[in-house]
CSV table of C-alpha atoms and ligand atoms in Angstrom, one decimal:
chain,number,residue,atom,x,y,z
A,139,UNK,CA,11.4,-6.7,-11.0
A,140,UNK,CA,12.4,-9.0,-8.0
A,141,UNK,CA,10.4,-9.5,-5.3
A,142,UNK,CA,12.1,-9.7,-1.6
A,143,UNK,CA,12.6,-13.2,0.4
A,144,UNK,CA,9.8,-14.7,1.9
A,145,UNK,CA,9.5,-16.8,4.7
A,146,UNK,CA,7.5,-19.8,5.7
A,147,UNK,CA,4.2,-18.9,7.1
A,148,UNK,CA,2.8,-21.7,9.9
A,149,UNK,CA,-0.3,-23.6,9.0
A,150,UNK,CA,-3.0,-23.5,11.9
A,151,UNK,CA,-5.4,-25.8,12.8
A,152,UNK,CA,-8.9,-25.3,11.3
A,153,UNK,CA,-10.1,-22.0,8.9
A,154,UNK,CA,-10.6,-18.4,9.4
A,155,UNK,CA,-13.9,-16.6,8.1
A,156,UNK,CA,-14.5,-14.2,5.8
A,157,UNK,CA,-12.8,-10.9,5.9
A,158,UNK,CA,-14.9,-8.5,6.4
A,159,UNK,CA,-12.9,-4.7,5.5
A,160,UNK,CA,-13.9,-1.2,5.6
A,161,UNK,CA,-14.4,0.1,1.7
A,162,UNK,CA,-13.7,3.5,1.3
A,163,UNK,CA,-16.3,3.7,-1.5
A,164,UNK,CA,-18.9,2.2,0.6
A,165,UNK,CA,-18.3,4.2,3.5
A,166,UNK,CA,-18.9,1.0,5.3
A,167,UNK,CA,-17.8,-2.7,5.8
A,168,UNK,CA,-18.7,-5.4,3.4
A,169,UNK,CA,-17.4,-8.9,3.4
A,170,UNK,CA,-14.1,-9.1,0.8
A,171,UNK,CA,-13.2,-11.5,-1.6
A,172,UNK,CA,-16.6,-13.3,-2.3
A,173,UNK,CA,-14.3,-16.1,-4.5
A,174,UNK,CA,-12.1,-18.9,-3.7
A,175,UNK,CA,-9.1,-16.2,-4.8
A,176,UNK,CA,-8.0,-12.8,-3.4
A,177,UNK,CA,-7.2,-10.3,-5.8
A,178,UNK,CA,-4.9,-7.1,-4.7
A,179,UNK,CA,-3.3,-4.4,-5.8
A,180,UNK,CA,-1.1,-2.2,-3.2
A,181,UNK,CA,0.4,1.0,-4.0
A,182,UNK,CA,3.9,0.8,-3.6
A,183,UNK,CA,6.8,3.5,-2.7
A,184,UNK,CA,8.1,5.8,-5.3
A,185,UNK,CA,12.0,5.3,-4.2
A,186,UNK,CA,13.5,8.5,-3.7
A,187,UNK,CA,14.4,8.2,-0.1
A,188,UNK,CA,13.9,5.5,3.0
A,189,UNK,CA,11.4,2.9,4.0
A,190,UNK,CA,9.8,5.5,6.8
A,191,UNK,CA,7.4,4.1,9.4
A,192,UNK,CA,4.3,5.1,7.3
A,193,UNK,CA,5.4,3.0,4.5
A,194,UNK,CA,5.9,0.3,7.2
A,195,UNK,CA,2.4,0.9,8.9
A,196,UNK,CA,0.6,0.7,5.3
A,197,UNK,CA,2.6,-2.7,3.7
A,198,UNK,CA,2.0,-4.2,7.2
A,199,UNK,CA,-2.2,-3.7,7.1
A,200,UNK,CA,-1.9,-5.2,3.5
A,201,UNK,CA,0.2,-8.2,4.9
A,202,UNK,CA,-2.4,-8.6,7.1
A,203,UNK,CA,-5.0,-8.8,4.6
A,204,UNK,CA,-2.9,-11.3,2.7
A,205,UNK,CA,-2.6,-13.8,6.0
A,206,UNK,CA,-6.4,-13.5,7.1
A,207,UNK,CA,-7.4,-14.5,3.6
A,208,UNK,CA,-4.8,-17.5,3.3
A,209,UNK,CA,-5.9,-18.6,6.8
A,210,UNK,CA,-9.4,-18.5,5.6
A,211,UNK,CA,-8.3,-21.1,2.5
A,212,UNK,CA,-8.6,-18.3,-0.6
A,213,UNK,CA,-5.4,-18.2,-2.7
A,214,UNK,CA,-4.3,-14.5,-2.6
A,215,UNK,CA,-2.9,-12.4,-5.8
A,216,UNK,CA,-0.7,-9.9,-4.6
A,217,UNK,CA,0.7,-7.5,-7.1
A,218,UNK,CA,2.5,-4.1,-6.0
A,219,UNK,CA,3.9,-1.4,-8.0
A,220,UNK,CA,7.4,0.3,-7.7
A,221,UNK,CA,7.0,4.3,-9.3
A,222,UNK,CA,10.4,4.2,-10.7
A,223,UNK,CA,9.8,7.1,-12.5
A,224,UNK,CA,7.8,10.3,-11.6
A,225,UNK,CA,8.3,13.7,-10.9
A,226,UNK,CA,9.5,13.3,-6.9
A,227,UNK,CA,12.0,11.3,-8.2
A,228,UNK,CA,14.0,13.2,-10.9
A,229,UNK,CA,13.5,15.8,-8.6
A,230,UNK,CA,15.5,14.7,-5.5
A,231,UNK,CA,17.8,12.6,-8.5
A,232,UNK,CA,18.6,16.3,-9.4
A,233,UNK,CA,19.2,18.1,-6.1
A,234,UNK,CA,21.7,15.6,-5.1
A,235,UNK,CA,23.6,15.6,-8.7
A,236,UNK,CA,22.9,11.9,-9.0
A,237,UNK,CA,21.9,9.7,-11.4
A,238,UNK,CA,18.1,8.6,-10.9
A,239,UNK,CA,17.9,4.5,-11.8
A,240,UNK,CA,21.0,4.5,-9.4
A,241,UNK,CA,18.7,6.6,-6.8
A,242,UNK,CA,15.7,4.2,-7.2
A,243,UNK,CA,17.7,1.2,-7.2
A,244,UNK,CA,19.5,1.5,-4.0
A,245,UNK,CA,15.8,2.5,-2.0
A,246,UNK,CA,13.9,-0.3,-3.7
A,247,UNK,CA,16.8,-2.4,-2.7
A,248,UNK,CA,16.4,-1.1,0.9
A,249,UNK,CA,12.8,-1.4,0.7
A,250,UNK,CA,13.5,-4.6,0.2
A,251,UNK,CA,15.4,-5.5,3.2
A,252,UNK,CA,13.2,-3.8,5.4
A,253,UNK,CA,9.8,-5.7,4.1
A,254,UNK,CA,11.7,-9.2,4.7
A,255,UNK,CA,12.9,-7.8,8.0
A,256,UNK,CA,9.4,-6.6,8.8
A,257,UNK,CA,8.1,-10.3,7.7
A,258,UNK,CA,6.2,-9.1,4.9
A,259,UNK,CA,4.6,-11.6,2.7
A,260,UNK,CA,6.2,-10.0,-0.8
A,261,UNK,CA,3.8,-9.6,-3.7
A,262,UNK,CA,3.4,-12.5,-6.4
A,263,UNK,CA,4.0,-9.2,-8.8
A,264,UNK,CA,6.4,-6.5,-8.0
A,265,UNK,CA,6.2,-4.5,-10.9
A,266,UNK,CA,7.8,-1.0,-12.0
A,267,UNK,CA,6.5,1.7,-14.0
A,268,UNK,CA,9.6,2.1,-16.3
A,269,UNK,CA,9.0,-2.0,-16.9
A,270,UNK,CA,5.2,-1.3,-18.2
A,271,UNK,CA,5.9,1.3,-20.1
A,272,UNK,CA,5.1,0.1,-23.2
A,273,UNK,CA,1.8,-1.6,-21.9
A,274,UNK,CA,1.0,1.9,-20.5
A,275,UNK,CA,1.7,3.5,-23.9
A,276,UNK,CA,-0.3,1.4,-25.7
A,277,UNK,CA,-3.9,1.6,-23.0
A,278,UNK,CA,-3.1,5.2,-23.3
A,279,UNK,CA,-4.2,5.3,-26.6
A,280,UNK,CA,-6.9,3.3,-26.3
A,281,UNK,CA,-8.1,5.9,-24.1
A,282,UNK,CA,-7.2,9.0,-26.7
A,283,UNK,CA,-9.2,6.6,-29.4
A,284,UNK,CA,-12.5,6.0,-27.1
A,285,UNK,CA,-12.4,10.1,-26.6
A,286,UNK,CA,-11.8,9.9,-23.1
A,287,UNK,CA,-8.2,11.0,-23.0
A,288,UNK,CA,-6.5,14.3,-25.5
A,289,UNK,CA,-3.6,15.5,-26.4
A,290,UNK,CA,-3.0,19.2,-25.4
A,291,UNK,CA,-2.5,22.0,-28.7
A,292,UNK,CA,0.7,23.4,-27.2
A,293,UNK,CA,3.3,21.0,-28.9
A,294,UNK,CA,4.6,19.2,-25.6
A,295,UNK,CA,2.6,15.8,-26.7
A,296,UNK,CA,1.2,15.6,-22.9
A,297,UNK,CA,-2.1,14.0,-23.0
A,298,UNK,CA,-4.6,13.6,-19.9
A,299,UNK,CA,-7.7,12.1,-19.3
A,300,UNK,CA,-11.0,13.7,-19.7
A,301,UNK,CA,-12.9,13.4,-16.4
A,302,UNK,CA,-16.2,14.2,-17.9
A,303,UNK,CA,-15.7,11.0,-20.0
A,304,UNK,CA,-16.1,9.2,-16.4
A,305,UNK,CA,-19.9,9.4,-15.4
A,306,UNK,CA,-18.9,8.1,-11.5
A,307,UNK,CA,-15.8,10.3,-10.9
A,308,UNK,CA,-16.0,10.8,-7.6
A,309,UNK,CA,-17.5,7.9,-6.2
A,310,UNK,CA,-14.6,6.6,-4.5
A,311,UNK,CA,-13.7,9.8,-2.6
A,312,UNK,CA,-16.8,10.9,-2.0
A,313,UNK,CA,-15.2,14.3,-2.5
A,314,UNK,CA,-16.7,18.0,-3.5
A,315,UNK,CA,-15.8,19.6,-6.4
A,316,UNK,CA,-14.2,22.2,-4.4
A,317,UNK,CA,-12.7,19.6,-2.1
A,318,UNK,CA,-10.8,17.9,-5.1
A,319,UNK,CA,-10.1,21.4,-6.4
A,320,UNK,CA,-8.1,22.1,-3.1
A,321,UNK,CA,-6.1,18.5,-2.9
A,322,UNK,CA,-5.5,18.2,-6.4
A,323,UNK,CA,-2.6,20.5,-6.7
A,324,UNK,CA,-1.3,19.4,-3.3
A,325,UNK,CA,-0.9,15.4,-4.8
A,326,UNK,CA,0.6,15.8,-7.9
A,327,UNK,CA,-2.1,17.7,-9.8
A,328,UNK,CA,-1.8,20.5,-12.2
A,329,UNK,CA,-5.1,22.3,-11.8
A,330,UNK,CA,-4.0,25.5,-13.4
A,331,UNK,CA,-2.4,24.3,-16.9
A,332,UNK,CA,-3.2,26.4,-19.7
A,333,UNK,CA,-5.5,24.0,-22.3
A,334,UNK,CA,-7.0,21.1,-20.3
A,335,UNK,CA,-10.9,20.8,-20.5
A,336,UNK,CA,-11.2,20.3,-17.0
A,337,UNK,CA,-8.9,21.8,-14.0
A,338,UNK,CA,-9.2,17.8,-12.5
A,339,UNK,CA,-7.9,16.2,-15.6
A,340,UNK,CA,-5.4,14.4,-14.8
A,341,UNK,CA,-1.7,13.6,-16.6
A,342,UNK,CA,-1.6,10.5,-18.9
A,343,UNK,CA,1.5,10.9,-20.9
A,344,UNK,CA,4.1,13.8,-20.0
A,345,UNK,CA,5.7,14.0,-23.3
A,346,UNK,CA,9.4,14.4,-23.6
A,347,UNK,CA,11.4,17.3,-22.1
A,348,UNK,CA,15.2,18.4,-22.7
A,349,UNK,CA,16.7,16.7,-19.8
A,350,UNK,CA,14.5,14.7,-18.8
A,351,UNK,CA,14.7,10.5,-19.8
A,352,UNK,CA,12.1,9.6,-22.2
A,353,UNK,CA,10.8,6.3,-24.0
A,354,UNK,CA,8.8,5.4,-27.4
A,355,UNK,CA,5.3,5.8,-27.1
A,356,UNK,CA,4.9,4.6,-30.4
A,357,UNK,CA,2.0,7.2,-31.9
A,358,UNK,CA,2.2,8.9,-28.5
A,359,UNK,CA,5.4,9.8,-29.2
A,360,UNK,CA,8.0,9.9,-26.9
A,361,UNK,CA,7.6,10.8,-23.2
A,362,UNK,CA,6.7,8.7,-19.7
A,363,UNK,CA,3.8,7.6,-18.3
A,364,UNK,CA,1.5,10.0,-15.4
A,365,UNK,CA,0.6,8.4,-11.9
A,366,UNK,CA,-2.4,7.3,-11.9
A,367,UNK,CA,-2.6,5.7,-15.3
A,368,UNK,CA,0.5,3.4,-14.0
A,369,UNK,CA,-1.6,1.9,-11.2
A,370,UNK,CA,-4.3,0.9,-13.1
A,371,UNK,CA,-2.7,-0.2,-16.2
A,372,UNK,CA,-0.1,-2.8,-13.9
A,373,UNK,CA,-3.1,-3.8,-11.8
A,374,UNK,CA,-5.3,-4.9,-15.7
A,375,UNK,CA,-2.3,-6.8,-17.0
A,376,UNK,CA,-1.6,-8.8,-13.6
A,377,UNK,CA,-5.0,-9.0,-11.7
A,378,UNK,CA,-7.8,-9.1,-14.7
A,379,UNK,CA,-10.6,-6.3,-15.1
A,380,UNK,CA,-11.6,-6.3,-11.5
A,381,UNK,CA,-9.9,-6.4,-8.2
A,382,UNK,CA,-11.0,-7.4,-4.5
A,383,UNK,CA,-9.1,-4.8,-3.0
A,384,UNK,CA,-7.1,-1.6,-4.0
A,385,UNK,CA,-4.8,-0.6,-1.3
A,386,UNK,CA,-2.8,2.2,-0.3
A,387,UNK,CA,-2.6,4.7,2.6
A,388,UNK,CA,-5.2,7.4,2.8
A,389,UNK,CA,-3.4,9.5,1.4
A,390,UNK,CA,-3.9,8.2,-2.0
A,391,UNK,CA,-8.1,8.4,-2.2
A,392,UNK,CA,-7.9,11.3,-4.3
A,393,UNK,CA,-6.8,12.0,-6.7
A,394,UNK,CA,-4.6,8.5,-7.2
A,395,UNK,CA,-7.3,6.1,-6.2
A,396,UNK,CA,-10.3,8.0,-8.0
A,397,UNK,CA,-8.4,8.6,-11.4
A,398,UNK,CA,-6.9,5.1,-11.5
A,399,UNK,CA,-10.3,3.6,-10.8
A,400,UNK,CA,-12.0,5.8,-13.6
A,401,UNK,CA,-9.0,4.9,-16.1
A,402,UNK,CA,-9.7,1.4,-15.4
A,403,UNK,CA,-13.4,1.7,-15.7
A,404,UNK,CA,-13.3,3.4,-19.1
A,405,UNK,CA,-10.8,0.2,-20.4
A,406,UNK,CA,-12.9,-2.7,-19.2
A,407,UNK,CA,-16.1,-1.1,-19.2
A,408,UNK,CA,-16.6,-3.0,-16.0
A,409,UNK,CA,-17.8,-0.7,-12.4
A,410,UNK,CA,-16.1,-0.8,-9.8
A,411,UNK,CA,-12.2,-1.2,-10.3
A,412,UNK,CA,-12.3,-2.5,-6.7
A,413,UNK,CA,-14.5,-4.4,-4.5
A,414,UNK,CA,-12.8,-2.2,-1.9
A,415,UNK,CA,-10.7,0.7,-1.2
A,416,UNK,CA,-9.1,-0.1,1.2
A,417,UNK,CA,-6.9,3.1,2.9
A,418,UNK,CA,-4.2,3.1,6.0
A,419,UNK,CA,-3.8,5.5,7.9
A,420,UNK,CA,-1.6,7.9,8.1
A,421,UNK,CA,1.5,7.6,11.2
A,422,UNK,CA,3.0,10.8,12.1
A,423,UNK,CA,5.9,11.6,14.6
A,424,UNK,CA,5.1,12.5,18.3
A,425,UNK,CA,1.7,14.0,17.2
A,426,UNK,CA,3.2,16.1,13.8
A,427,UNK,CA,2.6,14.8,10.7
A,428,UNK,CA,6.2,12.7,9.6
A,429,UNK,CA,7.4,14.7,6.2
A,430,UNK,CA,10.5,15.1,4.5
A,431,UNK,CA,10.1,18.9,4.6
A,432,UNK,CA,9.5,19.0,8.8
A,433,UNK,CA,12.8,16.0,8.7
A,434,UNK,CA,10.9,14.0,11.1
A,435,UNK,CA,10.9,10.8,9.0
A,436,UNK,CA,12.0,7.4,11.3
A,437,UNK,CA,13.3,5.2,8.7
A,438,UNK,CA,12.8,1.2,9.4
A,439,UNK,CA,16.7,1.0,7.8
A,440,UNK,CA,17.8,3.1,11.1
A,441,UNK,CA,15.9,1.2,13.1
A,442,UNK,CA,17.4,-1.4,11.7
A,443,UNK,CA,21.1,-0.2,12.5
A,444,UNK,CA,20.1,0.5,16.1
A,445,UNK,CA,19.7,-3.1,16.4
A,446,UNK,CA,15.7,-2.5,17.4
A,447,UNK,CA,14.2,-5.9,16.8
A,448,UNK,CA,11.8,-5.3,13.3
A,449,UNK,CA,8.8,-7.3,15.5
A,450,UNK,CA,9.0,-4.5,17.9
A,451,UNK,CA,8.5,-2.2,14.9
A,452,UNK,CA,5.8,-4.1,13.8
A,453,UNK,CA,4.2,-4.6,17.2
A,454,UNK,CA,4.3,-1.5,18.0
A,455,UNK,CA,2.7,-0.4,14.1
A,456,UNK,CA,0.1,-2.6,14.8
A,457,UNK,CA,-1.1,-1.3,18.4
A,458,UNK,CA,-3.4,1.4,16.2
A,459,UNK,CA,-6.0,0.9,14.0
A,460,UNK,CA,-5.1,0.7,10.7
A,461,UNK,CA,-7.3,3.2,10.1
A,462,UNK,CA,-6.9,6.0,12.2
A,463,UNK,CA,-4.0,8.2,11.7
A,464,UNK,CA,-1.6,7.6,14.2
A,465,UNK,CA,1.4,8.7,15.8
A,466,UNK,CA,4.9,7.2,16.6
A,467,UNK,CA,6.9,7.6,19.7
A,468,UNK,CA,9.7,6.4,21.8
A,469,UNK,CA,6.9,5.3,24.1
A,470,UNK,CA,5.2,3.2,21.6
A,471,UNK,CA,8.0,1.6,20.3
A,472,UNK,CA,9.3,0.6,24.3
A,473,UNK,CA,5.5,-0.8,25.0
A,474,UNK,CA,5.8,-3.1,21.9
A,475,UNK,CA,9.4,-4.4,23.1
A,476,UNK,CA,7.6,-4.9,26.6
A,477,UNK,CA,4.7,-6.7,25.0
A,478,UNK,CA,7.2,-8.6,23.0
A,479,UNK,CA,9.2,-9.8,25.4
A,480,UNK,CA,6.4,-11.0,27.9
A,481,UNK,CA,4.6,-13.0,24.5
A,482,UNK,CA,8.7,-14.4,24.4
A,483,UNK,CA,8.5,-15.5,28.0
A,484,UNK,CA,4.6,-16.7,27.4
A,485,UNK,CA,5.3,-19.0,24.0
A,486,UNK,CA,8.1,-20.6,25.9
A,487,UNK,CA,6.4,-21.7,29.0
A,488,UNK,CA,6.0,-25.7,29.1
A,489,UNK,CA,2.2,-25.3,29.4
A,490,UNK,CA,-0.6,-22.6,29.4
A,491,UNK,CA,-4.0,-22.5,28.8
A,492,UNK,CA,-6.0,-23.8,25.9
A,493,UNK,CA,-4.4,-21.8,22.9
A,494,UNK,CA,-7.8,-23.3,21.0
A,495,UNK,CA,-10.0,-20.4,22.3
A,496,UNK,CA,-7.5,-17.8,22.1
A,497,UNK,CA,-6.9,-19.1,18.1
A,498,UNK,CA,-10.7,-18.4,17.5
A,499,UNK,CA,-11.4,-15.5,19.0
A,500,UNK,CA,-7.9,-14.2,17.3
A,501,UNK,CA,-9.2,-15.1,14.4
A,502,UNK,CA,-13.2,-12.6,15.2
A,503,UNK,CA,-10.6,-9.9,15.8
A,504,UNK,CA,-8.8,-10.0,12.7
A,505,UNK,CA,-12.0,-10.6,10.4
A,506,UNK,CA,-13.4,-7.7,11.9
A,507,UNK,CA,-11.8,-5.2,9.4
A,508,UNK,CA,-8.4,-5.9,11.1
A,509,UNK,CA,-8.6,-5.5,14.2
A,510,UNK,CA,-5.3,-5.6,15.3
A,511,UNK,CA,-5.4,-3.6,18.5
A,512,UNK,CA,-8.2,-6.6,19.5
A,513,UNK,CA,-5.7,-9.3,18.7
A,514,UNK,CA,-3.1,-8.0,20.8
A,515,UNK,CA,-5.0,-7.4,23.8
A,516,UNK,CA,-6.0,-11.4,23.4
A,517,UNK,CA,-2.2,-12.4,22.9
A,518,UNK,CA,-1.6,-10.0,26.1
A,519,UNK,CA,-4.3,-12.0,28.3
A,520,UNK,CA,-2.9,-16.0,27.3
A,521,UNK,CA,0.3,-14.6,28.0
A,522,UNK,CA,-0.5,-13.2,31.2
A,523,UNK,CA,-2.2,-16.2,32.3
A,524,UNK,CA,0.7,-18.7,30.6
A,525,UNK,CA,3.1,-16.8,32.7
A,526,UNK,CA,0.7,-16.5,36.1
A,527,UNK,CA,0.8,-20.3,35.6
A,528,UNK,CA,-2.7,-20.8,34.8
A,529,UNK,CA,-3.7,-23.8,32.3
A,530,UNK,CA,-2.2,-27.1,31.7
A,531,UNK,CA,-2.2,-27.5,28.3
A,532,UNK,CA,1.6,-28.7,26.9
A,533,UNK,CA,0.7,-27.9,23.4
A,534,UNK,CA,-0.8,-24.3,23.9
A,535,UNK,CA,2.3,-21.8,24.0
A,536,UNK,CA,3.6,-23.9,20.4
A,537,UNK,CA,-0.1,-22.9,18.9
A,538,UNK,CA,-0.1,-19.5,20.6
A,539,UNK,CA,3.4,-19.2,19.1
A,540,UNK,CA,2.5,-20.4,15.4
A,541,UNK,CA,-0.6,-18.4,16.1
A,542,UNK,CA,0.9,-15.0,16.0
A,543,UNK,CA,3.3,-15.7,13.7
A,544,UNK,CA,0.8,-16.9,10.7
A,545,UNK,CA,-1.5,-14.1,11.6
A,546,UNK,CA,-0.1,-11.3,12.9
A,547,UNK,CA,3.7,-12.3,11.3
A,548,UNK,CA,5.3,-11.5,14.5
A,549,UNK,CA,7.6,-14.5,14.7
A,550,UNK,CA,8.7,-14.7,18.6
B,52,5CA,N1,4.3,5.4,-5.5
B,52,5CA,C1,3.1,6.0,-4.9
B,52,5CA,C2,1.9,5.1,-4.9
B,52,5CA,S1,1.6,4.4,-6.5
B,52,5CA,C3,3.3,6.5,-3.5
B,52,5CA,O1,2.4,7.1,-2.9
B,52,5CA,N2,4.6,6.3,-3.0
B,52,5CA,S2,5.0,6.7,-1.6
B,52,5CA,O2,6.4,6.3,-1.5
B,52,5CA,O3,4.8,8.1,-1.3
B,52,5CA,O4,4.1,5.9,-0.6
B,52,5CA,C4,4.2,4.5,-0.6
B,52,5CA,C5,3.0,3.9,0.2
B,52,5CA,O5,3.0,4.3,1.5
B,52,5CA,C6,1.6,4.4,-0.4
B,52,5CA,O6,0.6,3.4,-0.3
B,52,5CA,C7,1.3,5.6,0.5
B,52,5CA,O7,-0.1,5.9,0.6
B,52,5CA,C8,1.9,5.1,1.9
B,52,5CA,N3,2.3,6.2,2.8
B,52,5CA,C9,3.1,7.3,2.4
B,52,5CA,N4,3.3,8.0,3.5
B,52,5CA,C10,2.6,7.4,4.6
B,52,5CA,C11,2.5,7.7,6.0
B,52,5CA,N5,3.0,8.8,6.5
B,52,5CA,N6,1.8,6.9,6.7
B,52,5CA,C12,1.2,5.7,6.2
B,52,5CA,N7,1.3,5.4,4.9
B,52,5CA,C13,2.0,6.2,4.1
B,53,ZN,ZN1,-0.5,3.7,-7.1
């Protein structure tokens, strides 16, 4: 499906260095994308409601994977999924008597707006699950052929994935059984249905149901595709057997992330699906977690309407850690517009000081598994100084300018 708008991203003087990323798998930082090319796969949003801030936080720490590995000369692959069809879905589809492609093709379409609003570098690949189908089908039964997937006796033609056929399962989530026993259920999972070997195996093919849309799974049979075998069946076709880095929030280690990986792994043979997991936090509201059943999502599309400036948004998104699980706030978002404006005042001063030092050391932050919170502090100091006077450089606030814009994608 399309992709959103891009937008030109500056060129800066000189090259980055390596990325070096927190893997999930590892439990540690490793340097990414050993090759001249990037690889990466990013979960995308299942469109049933609103880009919320969360959604925002997580496409923004993959954008920023994307620009640190362009400014250090790879060529990035960016492919990112669109679940246009799952469960969550038909559900709200149903609840508010309306017609689901409609329903997931006005939020994809707002999704849209609010990447390219957010500066988002889109995806080579924007791909959804209802356009796969067929390619899902078909690596499906590859799986039920290798005996690493079955169909259940009852007659509903569901078929999932044997977990025992996966000698690593577990190796990205570093999980206990009874760990994954207690999440499983609460992310999709259906622990407790009658005739699976395993409690953990997850859905491959949900076969079809009176009411519910269905497509030819040639000797499937009819049905739609499960979750996890979407993600790894789009990221094969697109990115090849391996990628540098599978990306979501951490909310998707397990069981999304595991079961995709292992799927994968049992179709190429190859170990490990990813160089890195790579796993945003996740952003809560005022110190709660933000969930549709508490109704304390901030949409970006509000935002948006209350004429908040989406570099604010972003700003203010990137003051955390990627990593940690943050919150957002009426406070947080007035400190980014603060910070904004003062980098606004800084880039158009006629002179400042050297913007070469700042570039590089922007650059450590960055490398150092996104340090985000690092690179603002920088932009803060050359902006206090620009402004204070200091320096006498005429070309630094243009580089400080193009600075943030190709690397952090706040355009001032
Ligand atoms: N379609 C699946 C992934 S294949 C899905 O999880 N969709 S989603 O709409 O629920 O989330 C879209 C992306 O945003 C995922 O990467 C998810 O991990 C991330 N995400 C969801 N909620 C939050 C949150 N509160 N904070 C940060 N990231 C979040
Ligand atoms: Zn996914």
């Amino acid at each position: 499906m399309d992709s959103w708008a891009g937008h030109e991203v500056p060129r800066l003087p000189g090259r980055g260095g390596p990325l070096m990323l927190f893997d999930s798998a590892r439990r540690g930082t490793a340097a990414s994308a050993p090759t001249d090319t990037g690889t990466m796969y990013v979960c995308g949003i299942t469109p049933y409601d609103a880009t919320h801030l969360g959604h925002a936080a997580t496409m923004i720490t993959f954008d920023l994977i994307q620009r640190v590995w362009r400014d250090a000369g790879l060529d990035v692959t960016y492919v990112q999924n669109v679940t246009d069809i799952d469960d969550p879905l038909l559900e709200r589809a149903a609840r508010d008597g309306e017609d689901w492609k409609v329903l997931a093709m006005r939020e994809t379409a707002l999704f849209r707006e609010d990447m390219a609003a957010l500066r988002i570098i889109p995806p080579e690949h924007y791909v959804g699950a209802v356009e796969s189908i067929p390619d899902i089908a078909e690596r499906v039964l590859t799986l039920v052929k290798e005996g690493a997937a079955y169909r259940l006796e009852d007659g509903t033609g569901d078929v999932y994935f044997d977990i025992s056929a996966a000698p690593r399962f577990g190796y990205e989530s570093h999980l206990s059984r009874e760990q994954m026993l207690e999440i499983f259920p609460e992310r999709g999972g259906d622990p407790d249905r009658a005739g699976k070997r395993d409690p953990l195996d997850p859905l491959l093919w949900r076969g079809v149901r009176p009411d519910e849309p269905s497509w030819p799974g040639g000797d499937l049979g009819p049905g739609r595709p499960g979750w996890h075998i979407e993600c790894a069946v789009i990221a094969l076709n697109l990115l090849g057997e391996q990628v540098d880095v599978q990306g979501g929030g951490n909310d998707l280690i397990f069981p999304h992330h595991e079961c995709s990986a292992a799927h994968a792994e049992l179709l190429t043979g190859q170990t490990p699906f990813a160089g890195h997991y790579v796993h945003a936090g996740m952003i809560g509201l005022d110190g709660e977690k933000m969930s549709k059943s508490r109704g304390n999502l901030v949409f970006v599309s509000r935002l948006r309407a209350d004429q908040v400036d989406p570099m604010a948004v972003r700003l203010a998104l990137m003051s955390g850690h990627y990593r940690s699980n943050r919150s957002w706030s009426d406070g947080l978002l007035a400190t980014a517009q603060d910070r904004l404006g003062r980098w606004r005042r800084a880039g158009a001063q006629p002179c400042g000081p050297s913007a070469e030092v700042f570039l590089a050391s922007l650059r450590a932050r960055l490398a150092d598994d996104l340090d985000a919170p690092g690179a603002l502090a920088l932009a803060d100091s050359w902006a206090e100084a620009a402004l204070a006077g200091a320096g006498d450089d005429p070309a630094a606030p243009a580089l400080f300018t193009r600075a943030l814009d190709a690397l952090l994608g706040v355009r001032l």
